[in-house]
Amino acid sequence: MALKIGVIGTGAIGIEHIRRLNSKLVGSKVVAVTDINLEGAQRVADQYGDIVVHQNFQDVVSDPSVDALVVTSWGPAHEEQVLAAIKAGKPVFVEKPMATTAAGAKNIVDAEMAFGKKLVQVGFMRRYDAGYKMLKNVIDSGKIGQPLVLHCAHRNPTVPTAYVTSMAINDTAIHEIDCLHWLINDEWASAQVIMPRQTSHTHDKLKDPQILILTTQTGIRVVLEIFVNCQYGYDIQCEVVGETGIAKLPEPMSIQMRSEEKLSNTILNDWKVRFIDSYDVELQDWIDSTLKGEVNGPTAWDGYLACVTSDACVKAQESGAIEPITTVTRPNFYN
Ligand code: NAP
């Protein structure tokens, strides 16, 4: 049986996910789409021939031929669209951010609990990345003892001019905010942001680079460099210092070259390529678990934790102080 999917948002990642769901993964079929830009949605539908284009997201949600939703619209629309899916009792995969504020994320958590069944999965695909999973296995095995310090970097070659300071947190570091506390089995306690000397490749609305220091409830310190105009490539680094050893995220596979008096490896420059396998594994898992009536990946609670942490980090950018990260108690529903 194929899961019949309605996609809300046919921009960059929406198009990628539709291609996956229709041509690469097993057990799914996109049957309906919409976008605020209907011409764009129609262009995507025309590529496949048998996808209905709806005028708005409400019509996708209420379409009886749609079993489940994929929300890939822009972030500010996610909360309303996920709430509509929950109201209709339909499983929903929502790209990050689940909502743009902690209050919005809490609305989703409350609505899902009131419905009485988990329906929401958030697109934190790094938890599905083979490298991060290997790193987590090493940490969980105890081979390097308790984790103490993490040295991490999230570097993009460039970003569009509309990208501003807060987006270094809620668009970029949000992946580390979700993935790193999962990696080290801990919860965030506080955040601080330090602005070092600025690159000449930035503009006056974007502080770049930034150093985000996150501390967990057990005192593990994460130092994350966010540098979104680094010029040289898309580069994700994560090194975990434990009591008895160090474990490092593997580099993406690449051929080592000896040529023209140089020893070299290629550095990727596109996030789509860096995590291409993770998106496939993530969505296949979502299809398989949805067909079983379960949520196996990051939940609405994870989406809420990420929003609370992200809000604290943005506050820390503005205040320069160490800001506490305070959440409501985890409900049993999410245990
Ligand atoms: P994008 O190319 O701008 O696509 C967003 C699309 O949603 C656009 O076509 C936009 O139309 C449309 N849209 C805006 N409001 C809408 C609404 N109310 N109803 C339906 N469609 C609406 O952006 P993107 O890169 O695909 O990103 C989409 C989401 O995925 C973002 O939340 C982003 O953070 C997330 N994302 C996640 C990852 C990841 O690694 N997990 C990677 C990339 C993106 P207009 O262009 O006309 O505004």
Short mmCIF file of C-alpha atoms and ligand atoms in Angstrom, two decimals:
data_model
loop_
_atom_site.label_atom_id
_atom_site.label_comp_id
_atom_site.label_asym_id
_atom_site.label_seq_id
_atom_site.Cartn_x
_atom_site.Cartn_y
_atom_site.Cartn_z
CA MET A 1 0.00 0.00 0.00
CA ALA A 2 1.35 3.45 -0.92
CA LEU A 3 1.04 6.42 1.42
CA LYS A 4 -0.78 9.18 -0.52
CA ILE A 5 0.83 12.50 0.28
CA GLY A 6 -0.14 16.16 -0.02
CA VAL A 7 2.79 18.60 -0.18
CA ILE A 8 2.38 22.20 1.02
CA GLY A 9 5.18 24.35 -0.42
CA THR A 10 6.87 23.60 -3.73
CA GLY A 11 10.05 25.66 -3.28
CA ALA A 12 13.60 24.32 -3.17
CA ILE A 13 13.25 21.53 -0.61
CA GLY A 14 9.62 20.83 -1.53
CA ILE A 15 10.72 19.95 -5.08
CA GLU A 16 13.55 17.76 -3.73
CA HIS A 17 11.20 15.89 -1.38
CA ILE A 18 8.54 15.38 -4.10
CA ARG A 19 11.22 13.84 -6.33
CA ARG A 20 12.28 11.53 -3.48
CA LEU A 21 8.71 10.57 -2.55
CA ASN A 22 7.71 9.82 -6.15
CA SER A 23 10.86 8.47 -7.74
CA LYS A 24 13.34 7.26 -5.18
CA LEU A 25 11.65 5.99 -2.03
CA VAL A 26 9.35 3.02 -1.56
CA GLY A 27 5.69 3.14 -0.46
CA SER A 28 4.76 6.75 -1.20
CA LYS A 29 3.02 8.79 -3.89
CA VAL A 30 2.48 12.56 -3.98
CA VAL A 31 -1.13 13.10 -5.05
CA ALA A 32 -1.70 16.81 -4.27
CA VAL A 33 0.37 19.99 -3.92
CA THR A 34 -0.09 23.67 -3.25
CA ASP A 35 2.11 26.73 -2.90
CA ILE A 36 1.42 30.40 -2.32
CA ASN A 37 2.90 30.67 -5.80
CA LEU A 38 0.37 28.51 -7.68
CA GLU A 39 2.29 28.68 -10.95
CA GLY A 40 5.27 27.08 -9.23
CA ALA A 41 3.03 24.34 -7.82
CA GLN A 42 1.53 23.77 -11.28
CA ARG A 43 5.01 23.48 -12.83
CA VAL A 44 5.91 20.76 -10.35
CA ALA A 45 2.59 18.95 -10.88
CA ASP A 46 3.08 19.05 -14.67
CA GLN A 47 6.37 17.21 -14.33
CA TYR A 48 4.58 14.19 -12.88
CA GLY A 49 1.23 14.40 -14.70
CA ASP A 50 -1.02 12.94 -11.99
CA ILE A 51 -0.77 15.44 -9.13
CA VAL A 52 -3.72 17.70 -8.25
CA VAL A 53 -2.92 21.38 -7.57
CA HIS A 54 -5.06 22.90 -4.80
CA GLN A 55 -5.67 26.64 -4.34
CA ASN A 56 -4.63 26.65 -0.69
CA PHE A 57 -3.23 24.45 2.07
CA GLN A 58 -6.65 23.88 3.69
CA ASP A 59 -7.83 22.12 0.52
CA VAL A 60 -4.75 19.87 0.55
CA VAL A 61 -5.37 18.96 4.19
CA SER A 62 -9.06 18.18 3.63
CA ASP A 63 -8.55 16.32 0.32
CA PRO A 64 -9.94 12.81 1.06
CA SER A 65 -7.33 11.23 -1.22
CA VAL A 66 -4.51 12.65 0.96
CA ASP A 67 -3.40 10.30 3.79
CA ALA A 68 -0.52 12.41 5.12
CA LEU A 69 1.06 15.86 4.71
CA VAL A 70 4.55 17.13 3.99
CA VAL A 71 4.97 20.81 4.95
CA THR A 72 7.80 22.49 3.06
CA SER A 73 6.46 26.04 2.88
CA TRP A 74 8.40 28.89 4.47
CA GLY A 75 8.84 28.77 8.26
CA PRO A 76 6.24 31.37 9.36
CA ALA A 77 3.44 29.30 7.73
CA HIS A 78 4.38 25.99 9.40
CA GLU A 79 2.49 26.38 12.68
CA GLU A 80 -0.90 27.05 11.07
CA GLN A 81 -0.42 24.27 8.51
CA VAL A 82 0.68 21.66 11.08
CA LEU A 83 -2.23 22.60 13.37
CA ALA A 84 -4.64 22.08 10.45
CA ALA A 85 -3.16 18.61 9.80
CA ILE A 86 -3.54 17.66 13.48
CA LYS A 87 -7.14 18.92 13.48
CA ALA A 88 -7.83 16.67 10.48
CA GLY A 89 -6.11 13.74 12.24
CA LYS A 90 -3.52 13.37 9.44
CA PRO A 91 0.17 12.53 10.00
CA VAL A 92 2.45 15.43 9.05
CA PHE A 93 6.15 15.72 8.27
CA VAL A 94 7.17 19.36 8.73
CA GLU A 95 10.51 20.82 7.69
CA LYS A 96 12.33 22.79 10.35
CA PRO A 97 11.43 25.09 12.02
CA MET A 98 8.25 23.44 13.30
CA ALA A 99 7.17 26.96 14.36
CA THR A 100 9.00 30.28 14.50
CA THR A 101 8.49 30.83 18.25
CA ALA A 102 8.47 28.64 21.35
CA ALA A 103 4.85 29.69 21.99
CA GLY A 104 3.89 28.54 18.48
CA ALA A 105 5.68 25.22 19.00
CA LYS A 106 3.89 24.75 22.33
CA ASN A 107 0.54 25.25 20.53
CA ILE A 108 1.43 22.28 18.30
CA VAL A 109 2.49 20.11 21.26
CA ASP A 110 -0.76 20.97 23.08
CA ALA A 111 -2.90 20.28 19.99
CA GLU A 112 -1.21 16.92 19.40
CA MET A 113 -1.68 15.87 23.03
CA ALA A 114 -5.32 16.97 22.91
CA PHE A 115 -5.77 14.85 19.76
CA GLY A 116 -4.33 11.95 21.77
CA LYS A 117 -1.93 10.44 19.21
CA LYS A 118 1.46 11.46 17.84
CA LEU A 119 1.10 12.75 14.28
CA VAL A 120 4.02 15.17 13.84
CA GLN A 121 7.59 14.47 12.69
CA VAL A 122 10.07 17.35 12.33
CA GLY A 123 12.66 17.41 9.53
CA PHE A 124 15.80 17.22 11.66
CA MET A 125 17.58 14.93 9.20
CA ARG A 126 20.97 14.93 10.90
CA ARG A 127 19.69 12.30 13.32
CA TYR A 128 19.48 10.06 10.23
CA ASP A 129 22.99 10.89 8.97
CA ALA A 130 25.28 7.84 8.92
CA GLY A 131 28.22 9.83 10.32
CA TYR A 132 26.29 11.27 13.27
CA LYS A 133 24.80 7.82 13.98
CA MET A 134 28.31 6.29 14.07
CA LEU A 135 29.48 9.09 16.34
CA LYS A 136 26.51 8.51 18.67
CA ASN A 137 27.25 4.77 18.79
CA VAL A 138 30.81 5.52 19.94
CA ILE A 139 29.58 7.93 22.64
CA ASP A 140 26.86 5.52 23.81
CA SER A 141 29.38 2.63 23.93
CA GLY A 142 31.34 4.51 26.62
CA LYS A 143 34.62 4.10 24.65
CA ILE A 144 35.61 7.74 25.21
CA GLY A 145 34.05 8.03 28.67
CA GLN A 146 31.60 10.82 29.45
CA PRO A 147 31.53 13.65 26.88
CA LEU A 148 32.97 16.89 28.30
CA VAL A 149 33.44 19.39 25.45
CA LEU A 150 32.26 19.52 21.82
CA HIS A 151 34.10 21.59 19.19
CA CYS A 152 31.73 22.13 16.26
CA ALA A 153 31.49 24.26 13.14
CA HIS A 154 28.67 24.98 10.67
CA ARG A 155 30.13 26.78 7.65
CA ASN A 156 28.39 27.79 4.41
CA PRO A 157 30.23 29.26 1.43
CA THR A 158 27.81 32.24 1.15
CA VAL A 159 24.20 33.14 2.02
CA PRO A 160 21.65 35.36 0.24
CA THR A 161 21.59 39.06 1.21
CA ALA A 162 18.20 38.59 2.94
CA TYR A 163 19.95 36.38 5.52
CA VAL A 164 20.35 38.36 8.78
CA THR A 165 22.02 37.83 12.18
CA SER A 166 19.19 35.90 13.89
CA MET A 167 19.09 33.40 10.99
CA ALA A 168 22.52 32.14 12.02
CA ILE A 169 20.56 30.62 14.90
CA ASN A 170 17.07 29.81 13.64
CA ASP A 171 18.00 28.83 10.08
CA THR A 172 21.52 27.43 10.50
CA ALA A 173 22.47 26.43 14.07
CA ILE A 174 18.97 24.98 14.58
CA HIS A 175 20.34 21.70 13.16
CA GLU A 176 23.08 21.54 15.82
CA ILE A 177 20.59 22.69 18.48
CA ASP A 178 18.50 19.60 17.78
CA CYS A 179 21.15 17.08 16.87
CA LEU A 180 23.88 17.70 19.48
CA HIS A 181 21.80 17.22 22.63
CA TRP A 182 20.43 14.01 21.08
CA LEU A 183 24.03 12.97 20.31
CA ILE A 184 25.21 13.38 23.89
CA ASN A 185 21.96 12.34 25.64
CA ASP A 186 21.54 15.58 27.56
CA GLU A 187 19.33 18.68 27.65
CA TRP A 188 20.34 22.30 27.07
CA ALA A 189 20.64 24.60 30.09
CA SER A 190 22.07 27.92 28.82
CA ALA A 191 23.33 29.79 25.76
CA GLN A 192 25.85 32.54 25.09
CA VAL A 193 26.84 34.11 21.77
CA ILE A 194 30.19 35.81 21.17
CA MET A 195 30.87 37.90 18.07
CA PRO A 196 34.53 37.70 17.03
CA ARG A 197 36.20 39.91 14.40
CA GLN A 198 33.82 40.08 11.42
CA THR A 199 34.55 38.87 7.92
CA SER A 200 34.73 41.49 5.16
CA HIS A 201 32.35 39.22 3.16
CA THR A 202 29.33 40.05 5.37
CA HIS A 203 26.97 43.08 5.43
CA ASP A 204 25.66 45.38 8.18
CA LYS A 205 22.58 43.24 8.99
CA LEU A 206 24.56 40.03 9.43
CA LYS A 207 27.12 39.34 12.16
CA ASP A 208 29.44 36.70 10.71
CA PRO A 209 31.08 34.62 12.13
CA GLN A 210 29.46 33.97 15.49
CA ILE A 211 30.49 31.65 18.32
CA LEU A 212 27.58 29.94 20.07
CA ILE A 213 28.37 28.38 23.45
CA LEU A 214 25.73 25.96 24.68
CA THR A 215 25.93 24.32 28.10
CA THR A 216 23.93 21.21 28.98
CA GLN A 217 22.23 20.35 32.25
CA THR A 218 25.18 18.09 33.24
CA GLY A 219 27.70 20.81 32.32
CA ILE A 220 28.91 19.60 28.90
CA ARG A 221 30.13 22.62 26.92
CA VAL A 222 29.45 22.91 23.15
CA VAL A 223 31.42 25.54 21.26
CA LEU A 224 29.85 26.02 17.82
CA GLU A 225 31.36 28.32 15.20
CA ILE A 226 28.68 29.52 12.76
CA PHE A 227 30.36 31.04 9.70
CA VAL A 228 28.00 31.45 6.77
CA ASN A 229 30.26 33.37 4.36
CA CYS A 230 33.35 31.21 4.73
CA GLN A 231 33.80 31.18 0.92
CA TYR A 232 35.56 27.81 0.67
CA GLY A 233 32.67 25.30 1.00
CA TYR A 234 29.85 23.75 3.04
CA ASP A 235 31.65 22.25 5.98
CA ILE A 236 30.16 20.57 9.06
CA GLN A 237 32.55 19.65 11.87
CA CYS A 238 31.90 17.95 15.20
CA GLU A 239 34.56 16.70 17.60
CA VAL A 240 33.57 15.23 20.96
CA VAL A 241 36.15 15.34 23.75
CA GLY A 242 35.46 12.63 26.32
CA GLU A 243 37.17 11.60 29.56
CA THR A 244 39.36 8.98 27.87
CA GLY A 245 39.38 9.87 24.18
CA ILE A 246 38.13 11.94 21.28
CA ALA A 247 35.58 11.02 18.61
CA LYS A 248 35.10 13.02 15.43
CA LEU A 249 32.32 13.17 12.83
CA PRO A 250 33.67 11.51 9.65
CA GLU A 251 34.36 13.71 6.61
CA PRO A 252 32.11 13.06 3.57
CA MET A 253 33.62 10.40 1.31
CA SER A 254 35.95 11.85 -1.32
CA ILE A 255 38.89 10.64 -3.38
CA GLN A 256 42.23 11.75 -2.07
CA MET A 257 44.26 13.14 -4.96
CA ARG A 258 47.98 13.35 -5.49
CA SER A 259 48.43 15.64 -8.43
CA GLU A 260 50.27 18.78 -9.54
CA GLU A 261 52.48 18.62 -6.43
CA LYS A 262 49.43 18.64 -4.17
CA LEU A 263 47.75 16.15 -1.83
CA SER A 264 44.04 17.09 -1.76
CA ASN A 265 40.42 16.13 -1.01
CA THR A 266 37.37 17.91 -2.42
CA ILE A 267 35.23 19.94 0.01
CA LEU A 268 31.49 19.96 -0.82
CA ASN A 269 29.74 23.30 -1.29
CA ASP A 270 26.03 22.34 -1.25
CA TRP A 271 23.98 21.27 1.81
CA LYS A 272 21.68 19.26 -0.48
CA VAL A 273 24.61 17.07 -1.49
CA ARG A 274 26.23 16.88 1.97
CA PHE A 275 23.07 15.39 3.55
CA ILE A 276 21.44 13.80 0.48
CA ASP A 277 21.45 10.29 1.96
CA SER A 278 20.11 11.53 5.31
CA TYR A 279 17.04 13.08 3.64
CA ASP A 280 16.36 9.78 1.84
CA VAL A 281 16.70 7.70 5.02
CA GLU A 282 14.66 10.22 7.02
CA LEU A 283 11.70 10.28 4.61
CA GLN A 284 11.77 6.51 4.06
CA ASP A 285 11.57 6.06 7.83
CA TRP A 286 8.71 8.57 7.98
CA ILE A 287 6.80 6.67 5.23
CA ASP A 288 7.37 3.28 6.91
CA SER A 289 6.41 4.44 10.40
CA THR A 290 3.41 6.45 9.15
CA LEU A 291 2.07 3.37 7.37
CA LYS A 292 2.30 1.60 10.75
CA GLY A 293 0.51 4.50 12.50
CA GLU A 294 3.66 5.50 14.42
CA VAL A 295 6.09 8.42 14.69
CA ASN A 296 9.67 7.14 14.80
CA GLY A 297 11.70 10.30 14.19
CA PRO A 298 12.02 13.69 15.89
CA THR A 299 8.67 14.56 17.46
CA ALA A 300 6.72 17.76 18.08
CA TRP A 301 8.42 17.77 21.50
CA ASP A 302 11.83 17.88 19.77
CA GLY A 303 10.49 20.70 17.59
CA TYR A 304 9.41 22.55 20.76
CA LEU A 305 12.80 22.04 22.49
CA ALA A 306 14.57 23.40 19.40
CA CYS A 307 12.31 26.49 19.31
CA VAL A 308 12.82 27.25 23.02
CA THR A 309 16.60 26.88 22.62
CA SER A 310 16.64 28.93 19.46
CA ASP A 311 14.71 31.76 21.16
CA ALA A 312 17.25 31.76 24.04
CA CYS A 313 20.16 31.85 21.57
CA VAL A 314 18.66 34.82 19.68
CA LYS A 315 18.18 36.60 23.04
CA ALA A 316 21.84 35.83 23.83
CA GLN A 317 22.89 37.35 20.48
CA GLU A 318 21.18 40.58 21.50
CA SER A 319 22.11 40.70 25.21
CA GLY A 320 25.66 39.32 25.05
CA ALA A 321 24.79 37.57 28.35
CA ILE A 322 24.47 33.89 29.27
CA GLU A 323 20.76 33.18 28.80
CA PRO A 324 18.96 30.30 30.53
CA ILE A 325 17.08 27.74 28.42
CA THR A 326 13.88 26.93 30.27
CA THR A 327 11.24 24.50 29.05
CA VAL A 328 8.01 23.17 30.50
CA THR A 329 8.31 19.65 31.99
CA ARG A 330 8.32 16.91 29.35
CA PRO A 331 4.80 15.43 29.31
CA ASN A 332 4.51 11.62 29.67
CA PHE A 333 2.93 11.66 26.21
CA TYR A 334 6.46 12.23 24.78
CA ASN A 335 8.35 9.77 27.02
P1 NAP B 1 11.76 28.21 -0.54
O1 NAP B 1 12.52 27.76 -1.74
O2 NAP B 1 11.55 29.66 -0.30
O3 NAP B 1 10.35 27.46 -0.58
C1 NAP B 1 9.29 27.77 0.28
C2 NAP B 1 8.06 27.72 -0.59
O4 NAP B 1 6.89 27.85 0.22
C3 NAP B 1 8.05 28.86 -1.60
O5 NAP B 1 7.63 28.35 -2.86
C4 NAP B 1 7.03 29.82 -1.00
O6 NAP B 1 6.42 30.63 -1.97
C5 NAP B 1 6.05 28.84 -0.40
N1 NAP B 1 5.15 29.38 0.60
C6 NAP B 1 5.31 30.47 1.40
N2 NAP B 1 4.23 30.62 2.17
C7 NAP B 1 3.36 29.64 1.86
C8 NAP B 1 2.08 29.28 2.31
N3 NAP B 1 1.47 30.01 3.24
N4 NAP B 1 1.48 28.18 1.77
C9 NAP B 1 2.10 27.44 0.84
N5 NAP B 1 3.33 27.75 0.35
C10 NAP B 1 3.95 28.82 0.85
O7 NAP B 1 12.43 27.63 0.78
P2 NAP B 1 13.06 26.18 1.03
O8 NAP B 1 14.53 26.27 1.00
O9 NAP B 1 12.37 25.16 0.20
O10 NAP B 1 12.66 25.98 2.56
C11 NAP B 1 11.36 25.59 2.95
C12 NAP B 1 11.41 25.13 4.42
O11 NAP B 1 12.29 24.01 4.51
C13 NAP B 1 11.98 26.21 5.35
O12 NAP B 1 11.32 26.14 6.59
C14 NAP B 1 13.43 25.80 5.51
O13 NAP B 1 13.98 26.18 6.76
C15 NAP B 1 13.33 24.29 5.42
N6 NAP B 1 14.57 23.67 4.93
C16 NAP B 1 15.08 22.64 5.63
C17 NAP B 1 16.27 22.07 5.23
C18 NAP B 1 16.87 20.94 5.99
O14 NAP B 1 18.07 20.74 5.88
N7 NAP B 1 16.11 20.18 6.75
C19 NAP B 1 16.92 22.54 4.07
C20 NAP B 1 16.32 23.57 3.34
C21 NAP B 1 15.14 24.13 3.78
P3 NAP B 1 7.14 32.05 -2.37
O15 NAP B 1 8.47 31.72 -2.92
O16 NAP B 1 6.19 32.63 -3.37
O17 NAP B 1 7.20 32.83 -1.08
#
